[in-house]
Amino acid sequence: MNIVCLDLEGVLVPEIWIAFAEASGIPELKKTTRDEPDYDKLMRWRLGVLKEHGLGLREIQETIAKIDPMPGAKDFLDRLRAVTQVIIISDTFEQFATPLMKKLGWPTIFCNTLEVAESGEITGFQMRCEKSKLTTVKALQSIGFETIASGDSFNDLGMIEASKAGFLFRTTDAIRRDYPQYPALTTYDELYDAIVQAL
């Protein structure tokens, strides 16, 4: 039994924080897990920037409402789901992901949740579990699945490494250089063919 585990941002949809950085005019919010491997540190820093500028969940959701999946992402996901089980494993949050899941045809996603005050201020976040991508892949393996994983950032490397096959997708030059053992693909056709061959 195979199950494919995909990252969300940078693989199927644009990076939410980059889109919000552009919409809000706060360029420092463009920092992502491609730049900072420590997700907890990154999120706490982001929440500090939001508080400093008086921004909350509503403003971010207004930006997310304008984000569409990457061209070809939904077709790729539909093709893949026709031949195997697929789970999106993301470090994003339910409050960010739901409108994007609608545009992708409601695939299964495992992600985290934000703590939001009545005022709309994001006061904290709850991670589903520690090292959520790697932990989830290992849990799936423990119940009889073989996993195939793909992602673009530092926080995807654990699940890629632990899987029977793993692929970098539209990653950075630095990650490609430092992890040459993983094929670095750039098109959905390449990724689909690689996954199907690994099934």
mmCIF file of C-alpha atoms in Angstrom:
data_model
loop_
_atom_site.group_PDB
_atom_site.id
_atom_site.type_symbol
_atom_site.label_atom_id
_atom_site.label_comp_id
_atom_site.label_asym_id
_atom_site.label_seq_id
_atom_site.Cartn_x
_atom_site.Cartn_y
_atom_site.Cartn_z
ATOM 1 C CA MET A 1 0.000 0.000 0.000
ATOM 2 C CA ASN A 2 1.434 3.332 -1.100
ATOM 3 C CA ILE A 3 0.543 6.818 0.006
ATOM 4 C CA VAL A 4 1.964 10.026 -1.467
ATOM 5 C CA CYS A 5 2.771 12.860 0.942
ATOM 6 C CA LEU A 6 3.025 16.312 -0.613
ATOM 7 C CA ASP A 7 3.988 19.673 0.771
ATOM 8 C CA LEU A 8 1.474 22.459 0.043
ATOM 9 C CA GLU A 9 3.159 25.853 -0.296
ATOM 10 C CA GLY A 10 5.702 26.067 -3.068
ATOM 11 C CA VAL A 11 4.455 22.755 -4.496
ATOM 12 C CA LEU A 12 0.720 23.206 -5.123
ATOM 13 C CA VAL A 13 0.036 26.819 -4.152
ATOM 14 C CA PRO A 14 2.198 29.949 -3.904
ATOM 15 C CA GLU A 15 3.824 30.748 -0.571
ATOM 16 C CA ILE A 16 1.121 32.417 1.539
ATOM 17 C CA TRP A 17 3.547 34.543 3.563
ATOM 18 C CA ILE A 18 5.273 35.830 0.432
ATOM 19 C CA ALA A 19 1.900 36.817 -1.044
ATOM 20 C CA PHE A 20 0.964 38.544 2.214
ATOM 21 C CA ALA A 21 4.345 40.307 2.387
ATOM 22 C CA GLU A 22 3.687 41.748 -1.061
ATOM 23 C CA ALA A 23 0.068 42.682 -0.277
ATOM 24 C CA SER A 24 0.950 44.318 3.051
ATOM 25 C CA GLY A 25 4.151 45.999 1.886
ATOM 26 C CA ILE A 26 6.197 44.296 4.628
ATOM 27 C CA PRO A 27 9.082 42.697 2.732
ATOM 28 C CA GLU A 28 10.598 40.941 5.769
ATOM 29 C CA LEU A 29 7.573 38.620 5.869
ATOM 30 C CA LYS A 30 8.894 36.997 2.684
ATOM 31 C CA LYS A 31 11.115 34.794 4.863
ATOM 32 C CA THR A 32 9.933 31.158 4.632
ATOM 33 C CA THR A 33 11.085 27.658 5.564
ATOM 34 C CA ARG A 34 13.355 27.839 2.534
ATOM 35 C CA ASP A 35 15.297 30.476 4.497
ATOM 36 C CA GLU A 36 14.784 29.436 8.139
ATOM 37 C CA PRO A 37 14.866 25.709 8.993
ATOM 38 C CA ASP A 38 13.514 26.261 12.556
ATOM 39 C CA TYR A 39 9.752 26.580 12.019
ATOM 40 C CA ASP A 40 8.959 27.510 15.624
ATOM 41 C CA LYS A 41 11.504 30.337 15.509
ATOM 42 C CA LEU A 42 10.153 31.501 12.129
ATOM 43 C CA MET A 43 6.506 31.586 13.291
ATOM 44 C CA ARG A 44 7.257 33.407 16.532
ATOM 45 C CA TRP A 45 9.171 36.018 14.542
ATOM 46 C CA ARG A 46 6.259 36.348 12.068
ATOM 47 C CA LEU A 47 3.741 36.858 14.888
ATOM 48 C CA GLY A 48 5.965 39.595 16.303
ATOM 49 C CA VAL A 49 6.017 41.379 12.944
ATOM 50 C CA LEU A 50 2.208 41.102 12.640
ATOM 51 C CA LYS A 51 1.721 42.533 16.141
ATOM 52 C CA GLU A 52 4.138 45.376 15.429
ATOM 53 C CA HIS A 53 2.084 46.355 12.372
ATOM 54 C CA GLY A 54 -1.341 45.745 13.947
ATOM 55 C CA LEU A 55 -2.249 43.002 11.460
ATOM 56 C CA GLY A 56 -4.291 39.892 12.173
ATOM 57 C CA LEU A 57 -6.038 36.902 10.677
ATOM 58 C CA ARG A 58 -8.573 38.928 8.666
ATOM 59 C CA GLU A 59 -5.910 40.736 6.667
ATOM 60 C CA ILE A 60 -4.073 37.494 5.885
ATOM 61 C CA GLN A 61 -7.304 35.736 4.873
ATOM 62 C CA GLU A 62 -8.128 38.624 2.527
ATOM 63 C CA THR A 63 -4.835 37.929 0.747
ATOM 64 C CA ILE A 64 -5.413 34.145 0.729
ATOM 65 C CA ALA A 65 -8.819 34.671 -0.922
ATOM 66 C CA LYS A 66 -6.965 36.063 -3.948
ATOM 67 C CA ILE A 67 -4.435 33.197 -4.172
ATOM 68 C CA ASP A 68 -5.020 30.487 -6.763
ATOM 69 C CA PRO A 69 -3.243 27.135 -7.007
ATOM 70 C CA MET A 70 -0.183 27.133 -9.237
ATOM 71 C CA PRO A 71 -1.004 26.576 -12.911
ATOM 72 C CA GLY A 72 -1.470 22.837 -13.455
ATOM 73 C CA ALA A 73 -1.533 21.971 -9.722
ATOM 74 C CA LYS A 74 -5.171 20.855 -9.549
ATOM 75 C CA ASP A 75 -4.872 18.735 -12.710
ATOM 76 C CA PHE A 76 -1.698 17.137 -11.329
ATOM 77 C CA LEU A 77 -3.407 16.391 -8.026
ATOM 78 C CA ASP A 78 -6.496 14.986 -9.758
ATOM 79 C CA ARG A 79 -4.350 12.699 -11.938
ATOM 80 C CA LEU A 80 -2.342 11.532 -8.950
ATOM 81 C CA ARG A 81 -5.392 10.885 -6.772
ATOM 82 C CA ALA A 82 -6.819 8.707 -9.554
ATOM 83 C CA VAL A 83 -3.902 6.260 -9.215
ATOM 84 C CA THR A 84 -2.910 6.425 -5.517
ATOM 85 C CA GLN A 85 -3.775 7.861 -2.117
ATOM 86 C CA VAL A 86 -2.483 11.390 -1.491
ATOM 87 C CA ILE A 87 -2.162 13.416 1.702
ATOM 88 C CA ILE A 88 -0.961 17.007 1.849
ATOM 89 C CA ILE A 89 1.221 17.484 4.925
ATOM 90 C CA SER A 90 1.810 21.149 5.619
ATOM 91 C CA ASP A 91 3.104 23.385 8.374
ATOM 92 C CA THR A 92 0.432 25.937 7.442
ATOM 93 C CA PHE A 93 -2.760 26.398 9.455
ATOM 94 C CA GLU A 94 -6.405 25.369 9.055
ATOM 95 C CA GLN A 95 -7.426 29.025 8.942
ATOM 96 C CA PHE A 96 -5.124 29.589 5.953
ATOM 97 C CA ALA A 97 -5.575 26.287 4.122
ATOM 98 C CA THR A 98 -9.350 25.829 3.901
ATOM 99 C CA PRO A 99 -10.041 28.211 0.977
ATOM 100 C CA LEU A 100 -7.078 26.756 -0.901
ATOM 101 C CA MET A 101 -8.320 23.195 -0.353
ATOM 102 C CA LYS A 102 -11.629 24.215 -1.916
ATOM 103 C CA LYS A 103 -9.783 25.400 -5.045
ATOM 104 C CA LEU A 104 -7.828 22.116 -5.160
ATOM 105 C CA GLY A 105 -10.952 19.928 -4.975
ATOM 106 C CA TRP A 106 -10.844 19.198 -1.207
ATOM 107 C CA PRO A 107 -7.836 16.883 -0.934
ATOM 108 C CA THR A 108 -6.921 15.576 2.529
ATOM 109 C CA ILE A 109 -4.598 17.919 4.414
ATOM 110 C CA PHE A 110 -2.862 17.515 7.760
ATOM 111 C CA CYS A 111 -1.817 20.906 9.128
ATOM 112 C CA ASN A 112 -1.741 23.025 12.270
ATOM 113 C CA THR A 113 -4.020 25.607 13.881
ATOM 114 C CA LEU A 114 -3.712 29.236 14.909
ATOM 115 C CA GLU A 115 -4.734 30.706 18.235
ATOM 116 C CA VAL A 116 -6.767 33.820 17.452
ATOM 117 C CA ALA A 117 -8.152 36.409 19.876
ATOM 118 C CA GLU A 118 -11.660 37.852 19.439
ATOM 119 C CA SER A 119 -10.003 40.978 18.033
ATOM 120 C CA GLY A 120 -8.523 38.882 15.216
ATOM 121 C CA GLU A 121 -4.980 39.133 16.561
ATOM 122 C CA ILE A 122 -3.047 35.903 16.065
ATOM 123 C CA THR A 123 -1.765 35.235 19.570
ATOM 124 C CA GLY A 124 -0.101 31.874 19.023
ATOM 125 C CA PHE A 125 -0.191 28.601 17.160
ATOM 126 C CA GLN A 126 -0.583 24.906 17.923
ATOM 127 C CA MET A 127 1.540 22.439 16.015
ATOM 128 C CA ARG A 128 -0.255 19.154 15.397
ATOM 129 C CA CYS A 129 2.838 17.292 16.587
ATOM 130 C CA GLU A 130 6.591 17.814 16.739
ATOM 131 C CA LYS A 131 8.377 17.541 13.365
ATOM 132 C CA SER A 132 4.907 17.055 11.892
ATOM 133 C CA LYS A 133 5.934 15.950 8.390
ATOM 134 C CA LEU A 134 8.460 13.337 9.493
ATOM 135 C CA THR A 135 6.244 12.184 12.384
ATOM 136 C CA THR A 136 3.254 11.770 10.055
ATOM 137 C CA VAL A 137 5.243 9.782 7.479
ATOM 138 C CA LYS A 138 6.569 7.465 10.205
ATOM 139 C CA ALA A 139 3.052 7.023 11.611
ATOM 140 C CA LEU A 140 1.726 6.099 8.148
ATOM 141 C CA GLN A 141 4.555 3.605 7.758
ATOM 142 C CA SER A 142 3.712 2.100 11.159
ATOM 143 C CA ILE A 143 0.211 1.229 9.926
ATOM 144 C CA GLY A 144 1.374 -0.488 6.756
ATOM 145 C CA PHE A 145 1.855 2.268 4.177
ATOM 146 C CA GLU A 146 4.930 2.845 2.068
ATOM 147 C CA THR A 147 5.380 6.577 1.587
ATOM 148 C CA ILE A 148 6.547 8.662 -1.360
ATOM 149 C CA ALA A 149 7.180 12.299 -0.499
ATOM 150 C CA SER A 150 7.818 15.581 -2.255
ATOM 151 C CA GLY A 151 8.457 19.126 -1.097
ATOM 152 C CA ASP A 152 10.561 22.204 -1.694
ATOM 153 C CA SER A 153 11.926 23.356 1.687
ATOM 154 C CA PHE A 154 14.096 22.423 4.645
ATOM 155 C CA ASN A 155 11.078 21.235 6.638
ATOM 156 C CA ASP A 156 10.252 18.674 3.899
ATOM 157 C CA LEU A 157 13.624 16.926 4.013
ATOM 158 C CA GLY A 158 12.735 14.662 6.949
ATOM 159 C CA MET A 159 9.712 13.137 5.230
ATOM 160 C CA ILE A 160 11.578 12.870 1.918
ATOM 161 C CA GLU A 161 14.511 11.107 3.574
ATOM 162 C CA ALA A 162 12.260 8.693 5.508
ATOM 163 C CA SER A 163 10.211 7.669 2.460
ATOM 164 C CA LYS A 164 10.878 4.867 0.003
ATOM 165 C CA ALA A 165 11.136 7.546 -2.707
ATOM 166 C CA GLY A 166 11.486 11.290 -2.340
ATOM 167 C CA PHE A 167 11.606 14.219 -4.740
ATOM 168 C CA LEU A 168 12.500 17.880 -4.415
ATOM 169 C CA PHE A 169 10.097 20.089 -6.360
ATOM 170 C CA ARG A 170 10.897 23.637 -7.466
ATOM 171 C CA THR A 171 13.373 23.914 -4.624
ATOM 172 C CA THR A 172 16.189 26.392 -4.056
ATOM 173 C CA ASP A 173 19.620 26.101 -5.625
ATOM 174 C CA ALA A 174 21.121 25.725 -2.143
ATOM 175 C CA ILE A 175 18.887 22.782 -1.173
ATOM 176 C CA ARG A 176 19.439 21.163 -4.574
ATOM 177 C CA ARG A 177 23.193 21.506 -4.125
ATOM 178 C CA ASP A 178 23.243 20.246 -0.532
ATOM 179 C CA TYR A 179 20.928 17.274 -1.171
ATOM 180 C CA PRO A 180 21.987 15.921 -4.584
ATOM 181 C CA GLN A 181 20.730 12.429 -3.699
ATOM 182 C CA TYR A 182 17.126 13.550 -4.287
ATOM 183 C CA PRO A 183 15.909 14.239 -7.835
ATOM 184 C CA ALA A 184 15.097 17.940 -8.209
ATOM 185 C CA LEU A 185 12.084 18.290 -10.500
ATOM 186 C CA THR A 186 10.432 21.412 -11.875
ATOM 187 C CA THR A 187 7.261 20.358 -13.750
ATOM 188 C CA TYR A 188 4.130 18.521 -12.652
ATOM 189 C CA ASP A 189 4.551 16.026 -15.489
ATOM 190 C CA GLU A 190 8.046 15.177 -14.215
ATOM 191 C CA LEU A 191 6.786 14.805 -10.656
ATOM 192 C CA TYR A 192 3.790 12.707 -11.695
ATOM 193 C CA ASP A 193 5.945 10.361 -13.786
ATOM 194 C CA ALA A 194 8.531 10.023 -10.997
ATOM 195 C CA ILE A 195 5.871 9.213 -8.394
ATOM 196 C CA VAL A 196 4.087 6.700 -10.634
ATOM 197 C CA GLN A 197 7.389 4.944 -11.373
ATOM 198 C CA ALA A 198 8.023 4.699 -7.606
ATOM 199 C CA LEU A 199 4.612 3.198 -6.807
#
